[in-house]
Short mmCIF file of C-alpha atoms in Angstrom, two decimals:
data_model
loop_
_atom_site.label_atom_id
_atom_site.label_comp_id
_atom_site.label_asym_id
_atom_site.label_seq_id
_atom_site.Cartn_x
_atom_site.Cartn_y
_atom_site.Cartn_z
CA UNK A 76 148.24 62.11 124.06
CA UNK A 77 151.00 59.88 125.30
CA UNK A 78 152.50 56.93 123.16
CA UNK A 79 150.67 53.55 123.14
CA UNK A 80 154.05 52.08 124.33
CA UNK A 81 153.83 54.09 127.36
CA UNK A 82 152.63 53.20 130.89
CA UNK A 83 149.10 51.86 130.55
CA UNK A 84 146.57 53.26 132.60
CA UNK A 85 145.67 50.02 134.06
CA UNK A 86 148.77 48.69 134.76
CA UNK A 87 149.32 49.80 138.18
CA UNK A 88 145.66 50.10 140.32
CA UNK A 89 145.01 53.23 142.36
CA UNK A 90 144.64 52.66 146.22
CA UNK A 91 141.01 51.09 147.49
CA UNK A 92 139.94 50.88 151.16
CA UNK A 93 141.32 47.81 151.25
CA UNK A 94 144.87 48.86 150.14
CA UNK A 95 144.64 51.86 152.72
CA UNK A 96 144.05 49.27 155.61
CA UNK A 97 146.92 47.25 154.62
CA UNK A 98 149.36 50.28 154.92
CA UNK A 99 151.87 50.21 157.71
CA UNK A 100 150.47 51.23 161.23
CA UNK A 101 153.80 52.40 162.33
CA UNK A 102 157.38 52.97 161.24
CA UNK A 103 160.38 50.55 161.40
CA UNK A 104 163.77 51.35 162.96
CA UNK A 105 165.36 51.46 159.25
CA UNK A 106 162.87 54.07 157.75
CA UNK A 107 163.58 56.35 160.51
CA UNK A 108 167.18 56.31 160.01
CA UNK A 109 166.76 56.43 156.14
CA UNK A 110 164.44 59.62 156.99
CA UNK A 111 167.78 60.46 159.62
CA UNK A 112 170.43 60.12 157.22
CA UNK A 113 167.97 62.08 154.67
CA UNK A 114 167.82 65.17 157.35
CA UNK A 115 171.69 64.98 157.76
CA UNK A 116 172.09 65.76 154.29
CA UNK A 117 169.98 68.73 154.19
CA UNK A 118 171.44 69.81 157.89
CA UNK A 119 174.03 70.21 156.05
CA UNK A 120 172.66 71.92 152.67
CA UNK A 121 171.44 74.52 154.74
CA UNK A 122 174.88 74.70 157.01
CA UNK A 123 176.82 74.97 154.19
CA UNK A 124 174.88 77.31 152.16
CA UNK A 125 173.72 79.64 155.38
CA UNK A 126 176.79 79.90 157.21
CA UNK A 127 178.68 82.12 154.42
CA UNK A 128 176.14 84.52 155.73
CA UNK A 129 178.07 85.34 158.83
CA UNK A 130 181.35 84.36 157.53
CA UNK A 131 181.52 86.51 154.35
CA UNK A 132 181.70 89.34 156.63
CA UNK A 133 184.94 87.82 158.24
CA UNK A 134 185.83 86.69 154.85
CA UNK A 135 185.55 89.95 153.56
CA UNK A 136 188.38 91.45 156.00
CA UNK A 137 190.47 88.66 155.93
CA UNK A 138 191.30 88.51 151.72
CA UNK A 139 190.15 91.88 151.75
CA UNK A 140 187.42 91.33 148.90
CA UNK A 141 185.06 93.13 147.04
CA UNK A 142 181.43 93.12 145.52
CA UNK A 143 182.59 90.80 143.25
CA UNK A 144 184.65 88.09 144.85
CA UNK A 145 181.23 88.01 147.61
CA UNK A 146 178.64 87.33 145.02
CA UNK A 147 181.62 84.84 143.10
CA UNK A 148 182.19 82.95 146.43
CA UNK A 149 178.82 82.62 147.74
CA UNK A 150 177.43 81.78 144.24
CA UNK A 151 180.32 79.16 143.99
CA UNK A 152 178.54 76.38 145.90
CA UNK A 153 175.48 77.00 143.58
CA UNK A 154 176.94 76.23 140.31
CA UNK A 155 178.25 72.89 141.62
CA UNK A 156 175.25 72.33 142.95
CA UNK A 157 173.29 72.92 139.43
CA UNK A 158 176.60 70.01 138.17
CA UNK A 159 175.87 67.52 141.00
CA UNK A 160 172.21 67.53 140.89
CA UNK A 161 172.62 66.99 136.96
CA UNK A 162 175.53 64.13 137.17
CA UNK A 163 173.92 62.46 140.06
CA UNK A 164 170.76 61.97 137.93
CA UNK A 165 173.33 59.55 135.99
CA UNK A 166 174.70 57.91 139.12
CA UNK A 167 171.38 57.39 141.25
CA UNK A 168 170.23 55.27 138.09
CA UNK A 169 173.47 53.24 137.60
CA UNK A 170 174.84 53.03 141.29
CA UNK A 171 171.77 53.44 142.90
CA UNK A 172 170.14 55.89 145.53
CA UNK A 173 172.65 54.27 148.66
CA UNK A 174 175.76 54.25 146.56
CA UNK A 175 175.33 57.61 145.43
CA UNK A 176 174.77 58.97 148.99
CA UNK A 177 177.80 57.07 150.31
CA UNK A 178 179.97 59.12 147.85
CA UNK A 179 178.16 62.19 148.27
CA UNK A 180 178.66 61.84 152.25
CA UNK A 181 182.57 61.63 151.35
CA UNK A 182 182.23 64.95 148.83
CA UNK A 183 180.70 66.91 151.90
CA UNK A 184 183.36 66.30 154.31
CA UNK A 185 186.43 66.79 151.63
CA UNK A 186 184.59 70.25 150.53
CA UNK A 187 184.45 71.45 154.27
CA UNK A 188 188.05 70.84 154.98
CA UNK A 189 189.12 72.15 151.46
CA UNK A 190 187.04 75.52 152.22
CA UNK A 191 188.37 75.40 155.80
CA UNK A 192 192.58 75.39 154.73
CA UNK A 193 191.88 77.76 151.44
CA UNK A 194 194.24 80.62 151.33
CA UNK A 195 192.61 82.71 148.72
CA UNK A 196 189.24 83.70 147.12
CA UNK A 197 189.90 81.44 144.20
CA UNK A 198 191.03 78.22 146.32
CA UNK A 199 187.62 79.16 148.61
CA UNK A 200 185.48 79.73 145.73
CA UNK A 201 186.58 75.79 144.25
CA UNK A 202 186.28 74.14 147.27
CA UNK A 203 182.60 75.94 147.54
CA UNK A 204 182.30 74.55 144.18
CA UNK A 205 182.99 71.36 145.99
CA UNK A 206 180.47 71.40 148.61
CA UNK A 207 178.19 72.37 145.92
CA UNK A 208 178.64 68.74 144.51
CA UNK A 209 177.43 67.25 147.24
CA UNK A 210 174.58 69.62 147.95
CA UNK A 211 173.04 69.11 144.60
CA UNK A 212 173.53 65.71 144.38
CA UNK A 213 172.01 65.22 147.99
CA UNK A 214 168.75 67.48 147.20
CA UNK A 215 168.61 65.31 144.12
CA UNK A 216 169.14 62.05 145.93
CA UNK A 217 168.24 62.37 149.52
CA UNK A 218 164.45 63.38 149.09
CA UNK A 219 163.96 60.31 146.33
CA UNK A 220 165.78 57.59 148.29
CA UNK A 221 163.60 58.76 151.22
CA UNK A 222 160.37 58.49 149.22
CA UNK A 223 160.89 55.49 147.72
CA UNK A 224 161.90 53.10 150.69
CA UNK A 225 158.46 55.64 152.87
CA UNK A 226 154.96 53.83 152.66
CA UNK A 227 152.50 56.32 151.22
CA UNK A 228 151.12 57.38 154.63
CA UNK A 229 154.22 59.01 155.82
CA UNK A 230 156.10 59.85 152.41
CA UNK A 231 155.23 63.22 152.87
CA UNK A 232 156.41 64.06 156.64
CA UNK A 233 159.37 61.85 155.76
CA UNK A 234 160.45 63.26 152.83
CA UNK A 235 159.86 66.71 154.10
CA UNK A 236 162.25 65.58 156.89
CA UNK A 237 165.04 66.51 154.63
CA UNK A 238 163.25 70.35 154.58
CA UNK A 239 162.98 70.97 157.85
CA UNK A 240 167.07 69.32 158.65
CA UNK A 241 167.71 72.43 156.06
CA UNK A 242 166.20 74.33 158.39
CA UNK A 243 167.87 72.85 161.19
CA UNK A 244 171.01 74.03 159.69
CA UNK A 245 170.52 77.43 158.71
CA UNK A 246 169.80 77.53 162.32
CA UNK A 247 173.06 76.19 163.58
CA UNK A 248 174.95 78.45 160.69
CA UNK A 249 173.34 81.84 161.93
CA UNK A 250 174.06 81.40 165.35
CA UNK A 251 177.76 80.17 164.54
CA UNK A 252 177.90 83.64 162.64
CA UNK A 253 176.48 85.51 165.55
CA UNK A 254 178.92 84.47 167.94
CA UNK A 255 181.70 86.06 165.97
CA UNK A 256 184.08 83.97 168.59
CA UNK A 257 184.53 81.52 165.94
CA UNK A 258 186.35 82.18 162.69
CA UNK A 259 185.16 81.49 159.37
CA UNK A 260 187.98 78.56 158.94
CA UNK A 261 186.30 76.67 162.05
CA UNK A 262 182.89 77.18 161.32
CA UNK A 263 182.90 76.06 157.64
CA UNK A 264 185.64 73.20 158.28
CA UNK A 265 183.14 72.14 161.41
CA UNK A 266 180.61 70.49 158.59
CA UNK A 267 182.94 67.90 157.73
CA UNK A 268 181.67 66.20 161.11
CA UNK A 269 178.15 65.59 160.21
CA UNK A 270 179.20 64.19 156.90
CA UNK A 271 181.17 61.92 158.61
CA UNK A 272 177.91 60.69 160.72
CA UNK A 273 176.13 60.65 157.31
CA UNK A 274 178.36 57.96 155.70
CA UNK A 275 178.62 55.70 158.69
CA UNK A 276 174.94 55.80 158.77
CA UNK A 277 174.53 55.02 154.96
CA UNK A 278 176.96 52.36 154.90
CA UNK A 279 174.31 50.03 157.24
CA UNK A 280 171.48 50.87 155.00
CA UNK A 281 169.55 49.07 152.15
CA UNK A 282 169.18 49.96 148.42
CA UNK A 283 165.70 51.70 147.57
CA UNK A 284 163.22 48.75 146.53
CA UNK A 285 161.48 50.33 143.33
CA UNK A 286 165.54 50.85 142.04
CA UNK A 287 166.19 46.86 142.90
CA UNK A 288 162.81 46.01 141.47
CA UNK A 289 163.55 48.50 138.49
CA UNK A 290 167.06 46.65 137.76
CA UNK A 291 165.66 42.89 138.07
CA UNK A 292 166.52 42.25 141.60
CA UNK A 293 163.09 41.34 143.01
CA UNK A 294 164.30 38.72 145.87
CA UNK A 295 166.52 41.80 146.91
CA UNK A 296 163.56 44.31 146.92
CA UNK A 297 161.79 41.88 149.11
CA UNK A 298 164.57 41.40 151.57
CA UNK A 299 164.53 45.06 152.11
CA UNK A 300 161.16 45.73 152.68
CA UNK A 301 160.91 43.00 155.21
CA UNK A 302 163.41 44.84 157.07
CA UNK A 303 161.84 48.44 156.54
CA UNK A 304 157.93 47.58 156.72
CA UNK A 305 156.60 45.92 160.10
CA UNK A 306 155.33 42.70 160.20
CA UNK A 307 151.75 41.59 158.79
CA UNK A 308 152.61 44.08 155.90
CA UNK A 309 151.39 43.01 152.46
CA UNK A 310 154.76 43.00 150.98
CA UNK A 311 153.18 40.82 147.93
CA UNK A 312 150.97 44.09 147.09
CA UNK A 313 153.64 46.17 147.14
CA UNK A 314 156.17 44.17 145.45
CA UNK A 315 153.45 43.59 142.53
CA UNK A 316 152.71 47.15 141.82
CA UNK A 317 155.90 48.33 141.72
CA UNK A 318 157.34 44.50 139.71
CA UNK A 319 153.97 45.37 136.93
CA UNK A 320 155.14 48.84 136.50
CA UNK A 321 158.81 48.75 136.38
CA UNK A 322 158.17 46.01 133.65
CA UNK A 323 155.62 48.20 131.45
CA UNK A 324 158.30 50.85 131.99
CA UNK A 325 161.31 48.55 130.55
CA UNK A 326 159.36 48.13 127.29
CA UNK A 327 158.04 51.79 126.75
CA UNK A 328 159.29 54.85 125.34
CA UNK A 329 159.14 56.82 127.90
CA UNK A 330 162.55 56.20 129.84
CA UNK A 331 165.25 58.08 130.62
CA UNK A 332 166.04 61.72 129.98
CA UNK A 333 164.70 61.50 126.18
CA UNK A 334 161.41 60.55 128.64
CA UNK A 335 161.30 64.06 129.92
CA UNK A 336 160.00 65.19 126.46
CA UNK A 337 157.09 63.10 126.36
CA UNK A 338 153.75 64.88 126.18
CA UNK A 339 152.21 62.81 129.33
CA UNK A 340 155.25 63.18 130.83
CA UNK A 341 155.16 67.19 130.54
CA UNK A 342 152.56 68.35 133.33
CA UNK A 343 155.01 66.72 135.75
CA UNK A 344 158.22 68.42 134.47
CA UNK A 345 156.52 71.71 134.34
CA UNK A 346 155.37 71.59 138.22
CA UNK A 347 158.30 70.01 139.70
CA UNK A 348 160.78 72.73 137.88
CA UNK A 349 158.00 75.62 137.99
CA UNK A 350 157.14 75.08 141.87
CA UNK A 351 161.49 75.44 141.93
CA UNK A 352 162.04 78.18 139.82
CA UNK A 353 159.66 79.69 142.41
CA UNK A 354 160.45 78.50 145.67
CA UNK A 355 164.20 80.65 144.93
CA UNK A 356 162.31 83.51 143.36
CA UNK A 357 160.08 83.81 145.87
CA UNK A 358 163.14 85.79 147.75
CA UNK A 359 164.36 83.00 150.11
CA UNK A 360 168.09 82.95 149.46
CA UNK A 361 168.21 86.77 149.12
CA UNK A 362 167.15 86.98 152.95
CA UNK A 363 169.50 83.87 154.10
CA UNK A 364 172.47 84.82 152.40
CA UNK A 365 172.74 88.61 152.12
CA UNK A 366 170.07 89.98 154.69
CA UNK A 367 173.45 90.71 157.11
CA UNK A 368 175.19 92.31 154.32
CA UNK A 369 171.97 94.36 153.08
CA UNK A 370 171.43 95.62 157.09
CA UNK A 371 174.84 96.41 157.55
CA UNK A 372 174.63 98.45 154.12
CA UNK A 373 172.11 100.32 155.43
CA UNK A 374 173.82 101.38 158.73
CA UNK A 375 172.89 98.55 161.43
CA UNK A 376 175.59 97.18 163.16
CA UNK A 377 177.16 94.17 162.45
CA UNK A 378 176.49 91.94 165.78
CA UNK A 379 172.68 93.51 165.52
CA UNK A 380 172.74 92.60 161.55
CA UNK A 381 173.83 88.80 162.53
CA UNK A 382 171.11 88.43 165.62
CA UNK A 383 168.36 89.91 162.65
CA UNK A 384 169.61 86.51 161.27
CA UNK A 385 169.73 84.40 163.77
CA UNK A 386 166.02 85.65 164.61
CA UNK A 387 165.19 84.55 160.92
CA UNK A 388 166.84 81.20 161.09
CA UNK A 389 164.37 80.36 163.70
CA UNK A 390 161.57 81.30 162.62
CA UNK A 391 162.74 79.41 159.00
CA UNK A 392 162.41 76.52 161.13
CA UNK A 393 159.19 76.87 163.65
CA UNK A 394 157.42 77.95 160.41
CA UNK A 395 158.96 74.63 158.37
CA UNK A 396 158.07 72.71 161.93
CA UNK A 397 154.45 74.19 162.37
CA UNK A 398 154.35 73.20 157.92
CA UNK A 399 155.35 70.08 158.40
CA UNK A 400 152.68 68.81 161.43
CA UNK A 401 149.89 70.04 159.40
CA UNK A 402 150.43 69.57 155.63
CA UNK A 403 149.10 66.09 155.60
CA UNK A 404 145.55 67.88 157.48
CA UNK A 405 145.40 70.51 155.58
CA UNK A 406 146.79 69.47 152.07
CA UNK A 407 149.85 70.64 150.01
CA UNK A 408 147.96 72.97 147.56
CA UNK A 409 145.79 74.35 150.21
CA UNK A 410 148.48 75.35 152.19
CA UNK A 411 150.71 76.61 149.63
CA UNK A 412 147.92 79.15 148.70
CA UNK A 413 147.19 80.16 152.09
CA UNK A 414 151.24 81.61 152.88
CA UNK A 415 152.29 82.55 149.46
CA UNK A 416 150.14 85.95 150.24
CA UNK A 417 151.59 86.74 153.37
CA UNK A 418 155.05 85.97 152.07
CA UNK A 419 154.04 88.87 148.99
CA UNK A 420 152.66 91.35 151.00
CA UNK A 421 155.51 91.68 154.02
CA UNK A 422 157.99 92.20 150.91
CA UNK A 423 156.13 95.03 149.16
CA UNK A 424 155.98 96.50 152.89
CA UNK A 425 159.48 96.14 153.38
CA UNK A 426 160.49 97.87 149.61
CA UNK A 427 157.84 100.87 150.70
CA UNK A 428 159.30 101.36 153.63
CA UNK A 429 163.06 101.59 151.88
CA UNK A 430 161.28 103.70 149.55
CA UNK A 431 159.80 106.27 151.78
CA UNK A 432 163.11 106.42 152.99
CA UNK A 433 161.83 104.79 156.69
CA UNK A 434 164.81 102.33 156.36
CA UNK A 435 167.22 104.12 159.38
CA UNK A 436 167.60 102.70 162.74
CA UNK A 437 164.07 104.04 164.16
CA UNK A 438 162.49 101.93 161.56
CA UNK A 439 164.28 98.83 162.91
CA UNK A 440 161.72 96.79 164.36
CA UNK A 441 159.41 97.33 160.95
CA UNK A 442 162.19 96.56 159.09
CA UNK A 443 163.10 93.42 160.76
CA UNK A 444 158.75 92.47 161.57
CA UNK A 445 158.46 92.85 157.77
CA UNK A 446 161.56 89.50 157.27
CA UNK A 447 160.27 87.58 160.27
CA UNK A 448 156.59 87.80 158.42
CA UNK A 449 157.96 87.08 154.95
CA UNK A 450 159.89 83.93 156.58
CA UNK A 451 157.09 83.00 158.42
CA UNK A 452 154.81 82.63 155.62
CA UNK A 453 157.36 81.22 153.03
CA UNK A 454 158.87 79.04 154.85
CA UNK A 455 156.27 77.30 155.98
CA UNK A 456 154.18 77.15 152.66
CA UNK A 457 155.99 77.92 149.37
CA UNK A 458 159.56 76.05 150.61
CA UNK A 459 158.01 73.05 151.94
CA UNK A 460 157.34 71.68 148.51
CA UNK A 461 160.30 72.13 146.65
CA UNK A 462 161.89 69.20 147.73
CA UNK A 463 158.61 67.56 147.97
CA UNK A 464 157.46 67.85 144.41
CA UNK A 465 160.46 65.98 142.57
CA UNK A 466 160.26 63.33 145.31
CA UNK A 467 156.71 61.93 144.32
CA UNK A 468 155.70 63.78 140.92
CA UNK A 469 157.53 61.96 138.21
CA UNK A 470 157.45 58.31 137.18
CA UNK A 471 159.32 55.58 137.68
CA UNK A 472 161.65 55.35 134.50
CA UNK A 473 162.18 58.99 134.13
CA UNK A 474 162.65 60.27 137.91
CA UNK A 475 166.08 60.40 137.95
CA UNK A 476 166.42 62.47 135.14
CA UNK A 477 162.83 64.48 136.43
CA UNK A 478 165.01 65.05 139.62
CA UNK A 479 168.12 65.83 138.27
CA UNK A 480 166.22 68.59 135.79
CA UNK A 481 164.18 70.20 138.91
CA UNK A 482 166.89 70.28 141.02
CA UNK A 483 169.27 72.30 138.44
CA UNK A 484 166.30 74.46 137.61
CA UNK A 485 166.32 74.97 141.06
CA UNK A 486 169.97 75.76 141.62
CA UNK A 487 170.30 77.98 138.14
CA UNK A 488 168.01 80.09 139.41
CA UNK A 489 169.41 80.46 142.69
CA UNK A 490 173.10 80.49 140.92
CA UNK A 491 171.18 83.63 139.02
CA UNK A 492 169.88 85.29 142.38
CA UNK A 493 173.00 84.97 144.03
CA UNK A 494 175.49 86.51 141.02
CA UNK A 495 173.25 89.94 140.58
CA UNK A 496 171.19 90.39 143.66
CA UNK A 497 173.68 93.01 145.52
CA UNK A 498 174.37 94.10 141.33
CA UNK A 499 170.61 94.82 141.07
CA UNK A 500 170.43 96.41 144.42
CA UNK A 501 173.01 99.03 143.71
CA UNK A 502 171.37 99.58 140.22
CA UNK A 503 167.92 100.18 141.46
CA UNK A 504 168.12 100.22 145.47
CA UNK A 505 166.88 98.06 148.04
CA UNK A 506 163.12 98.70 147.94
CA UNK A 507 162.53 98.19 144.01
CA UNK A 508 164.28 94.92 144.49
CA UNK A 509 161.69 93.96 147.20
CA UNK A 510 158.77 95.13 145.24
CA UNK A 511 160.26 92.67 142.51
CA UNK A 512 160.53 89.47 144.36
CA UNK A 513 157.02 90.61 145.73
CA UNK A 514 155.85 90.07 142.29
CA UNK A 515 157.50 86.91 142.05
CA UNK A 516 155.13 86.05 144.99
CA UNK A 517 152.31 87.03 143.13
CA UNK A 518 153.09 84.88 140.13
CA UNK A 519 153.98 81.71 142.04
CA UNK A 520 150.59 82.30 143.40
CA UNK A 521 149.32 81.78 140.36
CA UNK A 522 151.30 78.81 138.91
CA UNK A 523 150.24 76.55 142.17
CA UNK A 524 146.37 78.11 141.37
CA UNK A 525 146.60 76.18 137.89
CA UNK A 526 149.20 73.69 137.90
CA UNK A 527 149.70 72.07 141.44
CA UNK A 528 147.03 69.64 142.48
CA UNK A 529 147.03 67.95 145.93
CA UNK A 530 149.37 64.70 146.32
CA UNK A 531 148.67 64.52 150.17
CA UNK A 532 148.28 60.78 150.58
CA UNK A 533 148.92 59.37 147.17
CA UNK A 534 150.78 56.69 146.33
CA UNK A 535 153.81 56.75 143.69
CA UNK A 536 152.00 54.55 141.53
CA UNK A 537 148.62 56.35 141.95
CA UNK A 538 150.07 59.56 141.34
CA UNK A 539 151.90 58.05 137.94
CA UNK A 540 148.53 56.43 136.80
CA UNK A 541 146.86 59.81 137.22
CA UNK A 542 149.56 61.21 135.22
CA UNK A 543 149.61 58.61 132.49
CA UNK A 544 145.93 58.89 131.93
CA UNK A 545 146.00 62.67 131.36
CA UNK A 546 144.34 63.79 134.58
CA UNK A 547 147.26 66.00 136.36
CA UNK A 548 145.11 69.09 136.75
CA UNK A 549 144.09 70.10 140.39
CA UNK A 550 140.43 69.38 140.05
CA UNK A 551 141.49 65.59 138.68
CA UNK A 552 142.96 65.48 142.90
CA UNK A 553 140.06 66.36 144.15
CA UNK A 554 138.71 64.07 147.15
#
């Protein structure tokens, strides 16, 4: 049971018919450049993670590297992205979603050019670290500004936005790798040029509304969602949910990162940083960032390695694309636990067939059918929600910290991935290692079964009262 101090169930009313027909009709210029700026951020999460794919190989030669220094420097950007997502918990709070994204956008273009000039693995491997910063802090930031300043009706598309720009550029980074024309220094100091789009952008937009409201500044909160909702809104709805619950949330326990450990408070940590922990087990960043290395490994050629991942790039993206234009139709659970299955079953095909020892160039096409069906199916069900999840699941006075906690679950377990996947392939070979992440499959299957219900077309403060009153199972969702 949660605390008497905490949010009262009947503080902040769940939406009626009459609510629903006062919901925008249409977008404003400003939330489509909020959603913009949000996209540019994870453009360039997936850049800057995806295009060591390609590069490592011409990183490799160039410091003349082993096992070691690979896993170190493409793991790099991971740990600072576990330390950003975790400081920038703090800083969203105090500064604010905008400030924190205008000093993020200034992290991401001083990491590019510091990875761009580094002479050595270790000067490469910090200024990873770096961009790692900024990646954390963005997947923290990004996907809750986004959410915050959306109206409920296109929260979802919006804040998925910021998937399918990650997407977008993994794209971009596997066909820069592909090219092999352009060296590594170019193509990872060539990021710094988004970023640079990213802060002018930021600079001529408005602080989230619930974090105004949240720090007192109501006339402020108003101002700005005159200028992001279209006229004949009910601001004074708005406004008064969000005023009634921010001040029930000022005089309860549950605040803050000593919030997280409240019992009604729970169910929410436990899906945003279980859905995740899964979305990176589920065998996403071992295709992205070592599928070139693992081909090559196992005799392809390099240029026919990189096209394998310029192929999967793409289909990342139509499968996030095709996600994203039907989640709101078909729901987030359902859809979750109609591709997790397919994702499963193309990676124990792919181990069997490194098992049986059908892994040579005749096997080729199976080999690369097998990763175009696994990215087909997790990308567009598993990875759409990972972003998703912290962006709407946890209330007001803890979300920060919710955030900040998801994403570093998120990034540890990629960190993990990335420092002993080529370690566990040499230990126990390339198709064991598929069977495992198969099983991972299985298992997120089963979390979402009994611990995601369906947010499609909630509000914040619907979604929070659910919460509050101890009905956060999937059958409490149901329509």
């Amino acid at each position: 049971m949660k605390s008497s101090e905490s949010v009262p169930s009947e503080s902040v009313p769940s939406e009626t018919a009459e609510d629903q027909r006062s919901e925008p009709g249409q977008l404003t210029g400003a939330v489509v450049i909020v959603a913009l700026v949000s996209a540019i951020s994870g453009m360039l999460y997936g850049y800057d993670t995806g295009i060591i794919s390609g590069a490592l190989l011409q990183i490799t030669e160039d410091f003349s590297i082993a096992e070691l220094w690979k896993q170190v420097i493409a793991a790099s950007i991971l740990l600072g992205a576990v330390i950003g997502a975790l400081t920038c918990s703090y800083l969203s709070d105090k500064r604010g979603r905008k400030g924190t994204l205008v000093l993020l956008a200034v992290i991401f273009a001083v990491g590019a050019l510091w990875c761009a000039v580094s002479p050595n693995p270790i000067l490469l491997s910090l200024g990873r670290l770096v961009l790692g910063f900024a990646v954390g802090g963005a997947t923290q930031t990004a996907p809750m500004y986004v959410a915050e300043l959306a109206p409920p009706k296109y929260r979802g598309r919006l804040v998925l936005c910021f998937q399918i720009a990650i997407g977008v550029g993994i794209v971009i980074a596997t066909i820069v790798g592909a090219s092999e024309a352009i060296g590594w220094r170019w193509s990872i100091g060539a990021a710094a040029v988004p970023a640079a789009l990213m802060l002018a952008l930021m600079l001529r937009l408005p602080e989230s509304p619930r974090w105004l409201v949240k720090n007192g500044d109501n006339d402020a909160a108003r101002a700005v969602l005159e200028r992001v909702r279209p006229s004949g809104y009910d601001l004074d709805r708005e406004l008064n949910e969000t005023a009634e619950l921010a001040r029930a949330e000022r005089t309860a326990s549950t605040r803050g990162w000593s919030g997280l450990r409240e019992a009604w408070v729970r169910p929410a940590l436990i899906l945003g940083c279980g859905i995740a922990i899964f979305t990176q087990l589920s065998g996403i960043e071992m295709i992205i960032y070592y599928a070139p290395t693992i081909l090559t490994d196992n005799g392809f050629d390099t240029s026919v390695a990189l096209q394998v991942s310029v192929a999967l790039g793409v289909t990342y993206l139509v499968a996030q694309l095709v996600g994203l234009s039907i989640i709101d139709r078909v729901g987030r659970r359902r859809l979750t636990l109609l591709m997790i299955p397919g994702a499963a079953v193309s990676l124990f095909a792919l181990g069997l067939l490194f098992v049986t020892g059908n892994s040579g160039r005749e096997s080729m096409p199976l080999i690369i059918g097998c990763l175009v069906v696994f990215m087909l199916f997790n990308a567009g069900g598993l990875q759409l929600m990972g972003w998703l999840t912290g962006s709407e699941t946890y209330p007001l006075a803890v979300r920060p910290a919710g955030t900040a906690v998801q994403s570093a679950a998120l990034w540890g377990t990629n960190l993990f991935i990335t420092l002993t996947l080529l370690s566990l392939i040499t230990a126990i070979g390339v198709g064991p290692s598929m069977w495992l992440y198969g099983l991972f499959n299985v298992a997120a299957w089963v979390f979402v079964y009994f611990r995601m219900p369906d947010l499609t077309g909630r509000s914040l403060e619907e979604i929070e009262t659910k919460l509050a009153d101890g009905k956060f199972r999937p059958a409490d969702f149901a329509r």
